[in-house]
Amino acid sequence: MKQILDYTQTDFKDLVTKIVKDGQVVLHEQNLTQQELTKVCEKMGNVETNDYFMNPKDHPEISLVSGQKDEDGKQIGVFGEGELQWHANG
């Protein structure tokens, strides 16, 4: 399995073309760090940065989707307990 970090410029252009054409791609077993994921996304275009509770302070470009909680019992990701009902309102 080719790693996205090893993609040539041509490989990356083909990937982005496929995303635009099909609306998605699935890349298996990439195991990227948050920093690496941010770099890959920045290659595709502008990356939005937020300062919400679900954005890691070191990488605010990423939104965590998780029901996990930190050591103080606060949720660390969007869609924690009870939020699924709230987000299903539309």
PDB file of N, CA and C in Angstrom:
ATOM      1  N   MET A   1       0.851  -1.181   0.000  1.00  0.00           N
ATOM      2  CA  MET A   1       0.000   0.000   0.000  1.00  0.00           C
ATOM      3  C   MET A   1       0.891   1.236   0.000  1.00  0.00           C
ATOM      4  N   LYS A   2       0.728   2.066  -0.988  1.00  0.00           N
ATOM      5  CA  LYS A   2       1.536   3.278  -1.098  1.00  0.00           C
ATOM      6  C   LYS A   2       1.057   4.318  -0.083  1.00  0.00           C
ATOM      7  N   GLN A   3       1.996   4.919   0.596  1.00  0.00           N
ATOM      8  CA  GLN A   3       1.689   5.944   1.579  1.00  0.00           C
ATOM      9  C   GLN A   3       1.546   7.299   0.906  1.00  0.00           C
ATOM     10  N   ILE A   4       0.537   8.070   1.311  1.00  0.00           N
ATOM     11  CA  ILE A   4       0.283   9.368   0.691  1.00  0.00           C
ATOM     12  C   ILE A   4       1.471  10.313   0.870  1.00  0.00           C
ATOM     13  N   LEU A   5       2.250  10.124   1.922  1.00  0.00           N
ATOM     14  CA  LEU A   5       3.427  10.968   2.140  1.00  0.00           C
ATOM     15  C   LEU A   5       4.515  10.699   1.099  1.00  0.00           C
ATOM     16  N   ASP A   6       4.433   9.555   0.422  1.00  0.00           N
ATOM     17  CA  ASP A   6       5.401   9.205  -0.613  1.00  0.00           C
ATOM     18  C   ASP A   6       4.895   9.510  -2.025  1.00  0.00           C
ATOM     19  N   TYR A   7       3.713  10.094  -2.132  1.00  0.00           N
ATOM     20  CA  TYR A   7       3.145  10.397  -3.453  1.00  0.00           C
ATOM     21  C   TYR A   7       4.013  11.408  -4.193  1.00  0.00           C
ATOM     22  N   THR A   8       4.145  11.169  -5.487  1.00  0.00           N
ATOM     23  CA  THR A   8       4.772  12.164  -6.348  1.00  0.00           C
ATOM     24  C   THR A   8       3.738  13.261  -6.614  1.00  0.00           C
ATOM     25  N   GLN A   9       4.175  14.329  -7.250  1.00  0.00           N
ATOM     26  CA  GLN A   9       3.240  15.403  -7.608  1.00  0.00           C
ATOM     27  C   GLN A   9       2.140  14.864  -8.528  1.00  0.00           C
ATOM     28  N   THR A  10       2.508  13.972  -9.439  1.00  0.00           N
ATOM     29  CA  THR A  10       1.529  13.366 -10.355  1.00  0.00           C
ATOM     30  C   THR A  10       0.539  12.490  -9.596  1.00  0.00           C
ATOM     31  N   ASP A  11       1.046  11.665  -8.658  1.00  0.00           N
ATOM     32  CA  ASP A  11       0.168  10.825  -7.839  1.00  0.00           C
ATOM     33  C   ASP A  11      -0.835  11.684  -7.088  1.00  0.00           C
ATOM     34  N   PHE A  12      -0.330  12.772  -6.513  1.00  0.00           N
ATOM     35  CA  PHE A  12      -1.181  13.636  -5.711  1.00  0.00           C
ATOM     36  C   PHE A  12      -2.227  14.328  -6.584  1.00  0.00           C
ATOM     37  N   LYS A  13      -1.833  14.766  -7.763  1.00  0.00           N
ATOM     38  CA  LYS A  13      -2.776  15.401  -8.687  1.00  0.00           C
ATOM     39  C   LYS A  13      -3.868  14.407  -9.077  1.00  0.00           C
ATOM     40  N   ASP A  14      -3.486  13.156  -9.355  1.00  0.00           N
ATOM     41  CA  ASP A  14      -4.464  12.117  -9.696  1.00  0.00           C
ATOM     42  C   ASP A  14      -5.428  11.862  -8.535  1.00  0.00           C
ATOM     43  N   LEU A  15      -4.901  11.874  -7.308  1.00  0.00           N
ATOM     44  CA  LEU A  15      -5.733  11.670  -6.119  1.00  0.00           C
ATOM     45  C   LEU A  15      -6.767  12.783  -5.998  1.00  0.00           C
ATOM     46  N   VAL A  16      -6.323  14.019  -6.107  1.00  0.00           N
ATOM     47  CA  VAL A  16      -7.235  15.152  -5.983  1.00  0.00           C
ATOM     48  C   VAL A  16      -8.275  15.133  -7.102  1.00  0.00           C
ATOM     49  N   THR A  17      -7.867  14.770  -8.312  1.00  0.00           N
ATOM     50  CA  THR A  17      -8.808  14.658  -9.427  1.00  0.00           C
ATOM     51  C   THR A  17      -9.884  13.626  -9.114  1.00  0.00           C
ATOM     52  N   LYS A  18      -9.478  12.498  -8.542  1.00  0.00           N
ATOM     53  CA  LYS A  18     -10.437  11.447  -8.177  1.00  0.00           C
ATOM     54  C   LYS A  18     -11.385  11.933  -7.085  1.00  0.00           C
ATOM     55  N   ILE A  19     -10.876  12.674  -6.111  1.00  0.00           N
ATOM     56  CA  ILE A  19     -11.736  13.213  -5.049  1.00  0.00           C
ATOM     57  C   ILE A  19     -12.782  14.156  -5.654  1.00  0.00           C
ATOM     58  N   VAL A  20     -12.342  15.027  -6.548  1.00  0.00           N
ATOM     59  CA  VAL A  20     -13.266  15.975  -7.178  1.00  0.00           C
ATOM     60  C   VAL A  20     -14.306  15.226  -8.017  1.00  0.00           C
ATOM     61  N   LYS A  21     -13.853  14.231  -8.764  1.00  0.00           N
ATOM     62  CA  LYS A  21     -14.751  13.477  -9.648  1.00  0.00           C
ATOM     63  C   LYS A  21     -15.732  12.607  -8.870  1.00  0.00           C
ATOM     64  N   ASP A  22     -15.231  11.838  -7.900  1.00  0.00           N
ATOM     65  CA  ASP A  22     -16.052  10.854  -7.189  1.00  0.00           C
ATOM     66  C   ASP A  22     -16.596  11.354  -5.851  1.00  0.00           C
ATOM     67  N   GLY A  23     -16.060  12.460  -5.360  1.00  0.00           N
ATOM     68  CA  GLY A  23     -16.523  12.999  -4.081  1.00  0.00           C
ATOM     69  C   GLY A  23     -15.815  12.424  -2.874  1.00  0.00           C
ATOM     70  N   GLN A  24     -14.976  11.422  -3.087  1.00  0.00           N
ATOM     71  CA  GLN A  24     -14.272  10.793  -1.969  1.00  0.00           C
ATOM     72  C   GLN A  24     -13.232   9.808  -2.477  1.00  0.00           C
ATOM     73  N   VAL A  25     -12.322   9.437  -1.607  1.00  0.00           N
ATOM     74  CA  VAL A  25     -11.412   8.318  -1.815  1.00  0.00           C
ATOM     75  C   VAL A  25     -11.193   7.674  -0.453  1.00  0.00           C
ATOM     76  N   VAL A  26     -10.790   6.433  -0.458  1.00  0.00           N
ATOM     77  CA  VAL A  26     -10.443   5.741   0.775  1.00  0.00           C
ATOM     78  C   VAL A  26      -8.991   5.306   0.650  1.00  0.00           C
ATOM     79  N   LEU A  27      -8.170   5.744   1.582  1.00  0.00           N
ATOM     80  CA  LEU A  27      -6.761   5.371   1.618  1.00  0.00           C
ATOM     81  C   LEU A  27      -6.543   4.531   2.874  1.00  0.00           C
ATOM     82  N   HIS A  28      -6.253   3.278   2.687  1.00  0.00           N
ATOM     83  CA  HIS A  28      -6.106   2.365   3.818  1.00  0.00           C
ATOM     84  C   HIS A  28      -4.706   2.439   4.425  1.00  0.00           C
ATOM     85  N   GLU A  29      -4.634   2.197   5.724  1.00  0.00           N
ATOM     86  CA  GLU A  29      -3.387   2.019   6.471  1.00  0.00           C
ATOM     87  C   GLU A  29      -2.383   3.150   6.264  1.00  0.00           C
ATOM     88  N   GLN A  30      -2.831   4.382   6.423  1.00  0.00           N
ATOM     89  CA  GLN A  30      -1.938   5.522   6.259  1.00  0.00           C
ATOM     90  C   GLN A  30      -1.216   5.883   7.561  1.00  0.00           C
ATOM     91  N   ASN A  31      -1.871   5.745   8.704  1.00  0.00           N
ATOM     92  CA  ASN A  31      -1.242   5.977  10.017  1.00  0.00           C
ATOM     93  C   ASN A  31      -0.498   7.310  10.085  1.00  0.00           C
ATOM     94  N   LEU A  32      -1.195   8.385   9.760  1.00  0.00           N
ATOM     95  CA  LEU A  32      -0.589   9.714   9.764  1.00  0.00           C
ATOM     96  C   LEU A  32      -0.680  10.356  11.147  1.00  0.00           C
ATOM     97  N   THR A  33       0.340  11.099  11.491  1.00  0.00           N
ATOM     98  CA  THR A  33       0.263  11.926  12.692  1.00  0.00           C
ATOM     99  C   THR A  33      -0.634  13.114  12.371  1.00  0.00           C
ATOM    100  N   GLN A  34      -1.037  13.853  13.393  1.00  0.00           N
ATOM    101  CA  GLN A  34      -1.847  15.047  13.153  1.00  0.00           C
ATOM    102  C   GLN A  34      -1.078  16.042  12.289  1.00  0.00           C
ATOM    103  N   GLN A  35       0.206  16.184  12.524  1.00  0.00           N
ATOM    104  CA  GLN A  35       1.027  17.100  11.739  1.00  0.00           C
ATOM    105  C   GLN A  35       1.087  16.657  10.273  1.00  0.00           C
ATOM    106  N   GLU A  36       1.271  15.365  10.036  1.00  0.00           N
ATOM    107  CA  GLU A  36       1.330  14.846   8.671  1.00  0.00           C
ATOM    108  C   GLU A  36      -0.018  15.007   7.964  1.00  0.00           C
ATOM    109  N   LEU A  37      -1.108  14.738   8.676  1.00  0.00           N
ATOM    110  CA  LEU A  37      -2.433  14.903   8.089  1.00  0.00           C
ATOM    111  C   LEU A  37      -2.663  16.349   7.682  1.00  0.00           C
ATOM    112  N   THR A  38      -2.262  17.277   8.528  1.00  0.00           N
ATOM    113  CA  THR A  38      -2.408  18.694   8.216  1.00  0.00           C
ATOM    114  C   THR A  38      -1.607  19.057   6.969  1.00  0.00           C
ATOM    115  N   LYS A  39      -0.378  18.546   6.852  1.00  0.00           N
ATOM    116  CA  LYS A  39       0.453  18.826   5.671  1.00  0.00           C
ATOM    117  C   LYS A  39      -0.200  18.304   4.388  1.00  0.00           C
ATOM    118  N   VAL A  40      -0.755  17.096   4.451  1.00  0.00           N
ATOM    119  CA  VAL A  40      -1.412  16.514   3.279  1.00  0.00           C
ATOM    120  C   VAL A  40      -2.607  17.372   2.876  1.00  0.00           C
ATOM    121  N   CYS A  41      -3.415  17.774   3.836  1.00  0.00           N
ATOM    122  CA  CYS A  41      -4.600  18.584   3.525  1.00  0.00           C
ATOM    123  C   CYS A  41      -4.209  19.950   2.968  1.00  0.00           C
ATOM    124  N   GLU A  42      -3.133  20.525   3.474  1.00  0.00           N
ATOM    125  CA  GLU A  42      -2.676  21.829   2.978  1.00  0.00           C
ATOM    126  C   GLU A  42      -2.216  21.750   1.523  1.00  0.00           C
ATOM    127  N   LYS A  43      -1.774  20.559   1.083  1.00  0.00           N
ATOM    128  CA  LYS A  43      -1.395  20.390  -0.323  1.00  0.00           C
ATOM    129  C   LYS A  43      -2.610  20.510  -1.240  1.00  0.00           C
ATOM    130  N   MET A  44      -3.802  20.197  -0.699  1.00  0.00           N
ATOM    131  CA  MET A  44      -5.025  20.232  -1.496  1.00  0.00           C
ATOM    132  C   MET A  44      -5.619  21.629  -1.582  1.00  0.00           C
ATOM    133  N   GLY A  45      -5.300  22.488  -0.619  1.00  0.00           N
ATOM    134  CA  GLY A  45      -5.876  23.832  -0.640  1.00  0.00           C
ATOM    135  C   GLY A  45      -5.855  24.459   0.736  1.00  0.00           C
ATOM    136  N   ASN A  46      -6.610  25.530   0.886  1.00  0.00           N
ATOM    137  CA  ASN A  46      -6.672  26.235   2.165  1.00  0.00           C
ATOM    138  C   ASN A  46      -7.343  25.356   3.211  1.00  0.00           C
ATOM    139  N   VAL A  47      -6.772  25.339   4.398  1.00  0.00           N
ATOM    140  CA  VAL A  47      -7.294  24.530   5.488  1.00  0.00           C
ATOM    141  C   VAL A  47      -7.816  25.476   6.561  1.00  0.00           C
ATOM    142  N   GLU A  48      -9.067  25.292   6.944  1.00  0.00           N
ATOM    143  CA  GLU A  48      -9.697  26.131   7.958  1.00  0.00           C
ATOM    144  C   GLU A  48      -9.146  25.798   9.335  1.00  0.00           C
ATOM    145  N   THR A  49      -8.907  26.825  10.117  1.00  0.00           N
ATOM    146  CA  THR A  49      -8.407  26.655  11.485  1.00  0.00           C
ATOM    147  C   THR A  49      -9.462  27.152  12.454  1.00  0.00           C
ATOM    148  N   ASN A  50      -9.820  26.333  13.423  1.00  0.00           N
ATOM    149  CA  ASN A  50     -10.823  26.706  14.422  1.00  0.00           C
ATOM    150  C   ASN A  50     -10.233  26.635  15.826  1.00  0.00           C
ATOM    151  N   ASP A  51     -10.911  27.235  16.756  1.00  0.00           N
ATOM    152  CA  ASP A  51     -10.485  27.199  18.153  1.00  0.00           C
ATOM    153  C   ASP A  51     -11.635  26.688  19.013  1.00  0.00           C
ATOM    154  N   TYR A  52     -12.170  25.523  18.630  1.00  0.00           N
ATOM    155  CA  TYR A  52     -13.238  24.900  19.389  1.00  0.00           C
ATOM    156  C   TYR A  52     -12.623  23.837  20.303  1.00  0.00           C
ATOM    157  N   PHE A  53     -13.427  23.337  21.245  1.00  0.00           N
ATOM    158  CA  PHE A  53     -12.920  22.327  22.176  1.00  0.00           C
ATOM    159  C   PHE A  53     -12.457  21.070  21.468  1.00  0.00           C
ATOM    160  N   MET A  54     -13.010  20.783  20.292  1.00  0.00           N
ATOM    161  CA  MET A  54     -12.675  19.536  19.592  1.00  0.00           C
ATOM    162  C   MET A  54     -11.497  19.685  18.650  1.00  0.00           C
ATOM    163  N   ASN A  55     -10.839  20.861  18.651  1.00  0.00           N
ATOM    164  CA  ASN A  55      -9.654  21.072  17.819  1.00  0.00           C
ATOM    165  C   ASN A  55      -8.416  20.992  18.707  1.00  0.00           C
ATOM    166  N   PRO A  56      -7.493  20.063  18.411  1.00  0.00           N
ATOM    167  CA  PRO A  56      -6.261  19.997  19.193  1.00  0.00           C
ATOM    168  C   PRO A  56      -5.529  21.344  19.131  1.00  0.00           C
ATOM    169  N   LYS A  57      -5.021  21.790  20.246  1.00  0.00           N
ATOM    170  CA  LYS A  57      -4.357  23.097  20.310  1.00  0.00           C
ATOM    171  C   LYS A  57      -3.151  23.158  19.373  1.00  0.00           C
ATOM    172  N   ASP A  58      -2.415  22.059  19.231  1.00  0.00           N
ATOM    173  CA  ASP A  58      -1.240  22.038  18.354  1.00  0.00           C
ATOM    174  C   ASP A  58      -1.615  21.946  16.870  1.00  0.00           C
ATOM    175  N   HIS A  59      -2.826  21.467  16.589  1.00  0.00           N
ATOM    176  CA  HIS A  59      -3.268  21.284  15.201  1.00  0.00           C
ATOM    177  C   HIS A  59      -4.747  21.658  15.090  1.00  0.00           C
ATOM    178  N   PRO A  60      -5.057  22.956  15.177  1.00  0.00           N
ATOM    179  CA  PRO A  60      -6.457  23.391  15.157  1.00  0.00           C
ATOM    180  C   PRO A  60      -7.146  23.199  13.809  1.00  0.00           C
ATOM    181  N   GLU A  61      -6.427  22.714  12.830  1.00  0.00           N
ATOM    182  CA  GLU A  61      -7.009  22.416  11.523  1.00  0.00           C
ATOM    183  C   GLU A  61      -7.827  21.134  11.576  1.00  0.00           C
ATOM    184  N   ILE A  62      -7.642  20.345  12.622  1.00  0.00           N
ATOM    185  CA  ILE A  62      -8.274  19.043  12.762  1.00  0.00           C
ATOM    186  C   ILE A  62      -9.418  19.147  13.764  1.00  0.00           C
ATOM    187  N   SER A  63     -10.542  18.526  13.449  1.00  0.00           N
ATOM    188  CA  SER A  63     -11.650  18.410  14.397  1.00  0.00           C
ATOM    189  C   SER A  63     -11.759  16.951  14.807  1.00  0.00           C
ATOM    190  N   LEU A  64     -11.660  16.698  16.095  1.00  0.00           N
ATOM    191  CA  LEU A  64     -11.756  15.331  16.596  1.00  0.00           C
ATOM    192  C   LEU A  64     -13.227  14.925  16.666  1.00  0.00           C
ATOM    193  N   VAL A  65     -13.526  13.753  16.153  1.00  0.00           N
ATOM    194  CA  VAL A  65     -14.868  13.185  16.229  1.00  0.00           C
ATOM    195  C   VAL A  65     -14.744  11.971  17.132  1.00  0.00           C
ATOM    196  N   SER A  66     -15.178  12.134  18.372  1.00  0.00           N
ATOM    197  CA  SER A  66     -14.946  11.081  19.356  1.00  0.00           C
ATOM    198  C   SER A  66     -15.877  11.265  20.535  1.00  0.00           C
ATOM    199  N   GLY A  67     -16.189  10.179  21.182  1.00  0.00           N
ATOM    200  CA  GLY A  67     -16.928  10.226  22.431  1.00  0.00           C
ATOM    201  C   GLY A  67     -15.991  10.130  23.630  1.00  0.00           C
ATOM    202  N   GLN A  68     -14.678  10.132  23.370  1.00  0.00           N
ATOM    203  CA  GLN A  68     -13.706  10.008  24.452  1.00  0.00           C
ATOM    204  C   GLN A  68     -13.702  11.248  25.340  1.00  0.00           C
ATOM    205  N   LYS A  69     -13.243  11.051  26.575  1.00  0.00           N
ATOM    206  CA  LYS A  69     -13.133  12.158  27.521  1.00  0.00           C
ATOM    207  C   LYS A  69     -11.699  12.263  28.011  1.00  0.00           C
ATOM    208  N   ASP A  70     -11.321  13.461  28.450  1.00  0.00           N
ATOM    209  CA  ASP A  70      -9.985  13.661  29.001  1.00  0.00           C
ATOM    210  C   ASP A  70      -9.960  13.215  30.456  1.00  0.00           C
ATOM    211  N   GLU A  71      -8.820  13.392  31.110  1.00  0.00           N
ATOM    212  CA  GLU A  71      -8.665  12.935  32.491  1.00  0.00           C
ATOM    213  C   GLU A  71      -9.592  13.665  33.468  1.00  0.00           C
ATOM    214  N   ASP A  72     -10.131  14.824  33.067  1.00  0.00           N
ATOM    215  CA  ASP A  72     -11.070  15.572  33.908  1.00  0.00           C
ATOM    216  C   ASP A  72     -12.525  15.237  33.598  1.00  0.00           C
ATOM    217  N   GLY A  73     -12.750  14.300  32.664  1.00  0.00           N
ATOM    218  CA  GLY A  73     -14.094  13.881  32.325  1.00  0.00           C
ATOM    219  C   GLY A  73     -14.776  14.743  31.271  1.00  0.00           C
ATOM    220  N   LYS A  74     -14.038  15.680  30.674  1.00  0.00           N
ATOM    221  CA  LYS A  74     -14.608  16.526  29.627  1.00  0.00           C
ATOM    222  C   LYS A  74     -14.409  15.848  28.274  1.00  0.00           C
ATOM    223  N   GLN A  75     -15.436  15.931  27.425  1.00  0.00           N
ATOM    224  CA  GLN A  75     -15.305  15.304  26.106  1.00  0.00           C
ATOM    225  C   GLN A  75     -14.243  16.022  25.302  1.00  0.00           C
ATOM    226  N   ILE A  76     -13.517  15.241  24.488  1.00  0.00           N
ATOM    227  CA  ILE A  76     -12.433  15.814  23.681  1.00  0.00           C
ATOM    228  C   ILE A  76     -12.812  15.946  22.218  1.00  0.00           C
ATOM    229  N   GLY A  77     -13.949  15.395  21.844  1.00  0.00           N
ATOM    230  CA  GLY A  77     -14.346  15.454  20.444  1.00  0.00           C
ATOM    231  C   GLY A  77     -15.814  15.789  20.285  1.00  0.00           C
ATOM    232  N   VAL A  78     -16.155  16.251  19.117  1.00  0.00           N
ATOM    233  CA  VAL A  78     -17.542  16.517  18.801  1.00  0.00           C
ATOM    234  C   VAL A  78     -18.283  15.183  18.726  1.00  0.00           C
ATOM    235  N   PHE A  79     -19.569  15.194  18.955  1.00  0.00           N
ATOM    236  CA  PHE A  79     -20.424  14.017  19.005  1.00  0.00           C
ATOM    237  C   PHE A  79     -20.168  13.180  20.246  1.00  0.00           C
ATOM    238  N   GLY A  80     -19.966  13.837  21.344  1.00  0.00           N
ATOM    239  CA  GLY A  80     -19.895  13.149  22.630  1.00  0.00           C
ATOM    240  C   GLY A  80     -21.290  12.782  23.090  1.00  0.00           C
ATOM    241  N   GLU A  81     -21.416  12.438  24.345  1.00  0.00           N
ATOM    242  CA  GLU A  81     -22.712  12.020  24.896  1.00  0.00           C
ATOM    243  C   GLU A  81     -23.788  13.065  24.641  1.00  0.00           C
ATOM    244  N   GLY A  82     -24.917  12.630  24.108  1.00  0.00           N
ATOM    245  CA  GLY A  82     -26.042  13.522  23.904  1.00  0.00           C
ATOM    246  C   GLY A  82     -25.990  14.367  22.647  1.00  0.00           C
ATOM    247  N   GLU A  83     -24.822  14.551  22.053  1.00  0.00           N
ATOM    248  CA  GLU A  83     -24.739  15.443  20.900  1.00  0.00           C
ATOM    249  C   GLU A  83     -25.307  14.836  19.647  1.00  0.00           C
ATOM    250  N   LEU A  84     -25.359  13.531  19.545  1.00  0.00           N
ATOM    251  CA  LEU A  84     -25.903  12.934  18.331  1.00  0.00           C
ATOM    252  C   LEU A  84     -27.355  13.313  18.147  1.00  0.00           C
ATOM    253  N   GLN A  85     -28.130  13.381  19.241  1.00  0.00           N
ATOM    254  CA  GLN A  85     -29.520  13.808  19.124  1.00  0.00           C
ATOM    255  C   GLN A  85     -29.586  15.246  18.640  1.00  0.00           C
ATOM    256  N   TRP A  86     -28.764  16.106  19.211  1.00  0.00           N
ATOM    257  CA  TRP A  86     -28.772  17.506  18.836  1.00  0.00           C
ATOM    258  C   TRP A  86     -28.431  17.675  17.374  1.00  0.00           C
ATOM    259  N   HIS A  87     -27.484  16.918  16.866  1.00  0.00           N
ATOM    260  CA  HIS A  87     -27.070  17.066  15.472  1.00  0.00           C
ATOM    261  C   HIS A  87     -28.010  16.381  14.485  1.00  0.00           C
ATOM    262  N   ALA A  88     -28.965  15.622  14.994  1.00  0.00           N
ATOM    263  CA  ALA A  88     -29.900  14.952  14.106  1.00  0.00           C
ATOM    264  C   ALA A  88     -31.168  15.785  13.913  1.00  0.00           C
ATOM    265  N   ASN A  89     -31.105  17.068  14.202  1.00  0.00           N
ATOM    266  CA  ASN A  89     -32.319  17.877  14.162  1.00  0.00           C
ATOM    267  C   ASN A  89     -32.657  18.391  12.770  1.00  0.00           C
ATOM    268  N   GLY A  90     -31.885  18.093  11.780  1.00  0.00           N
ATOM    269  CA  GLY A  90     -32.183  18.664  10.490  1.00  0.00           C
ATOM    270  C   GLY A  90     -32.270  17.657   9.414  1.00  0.00           C
TER     271      GLY A  90
END
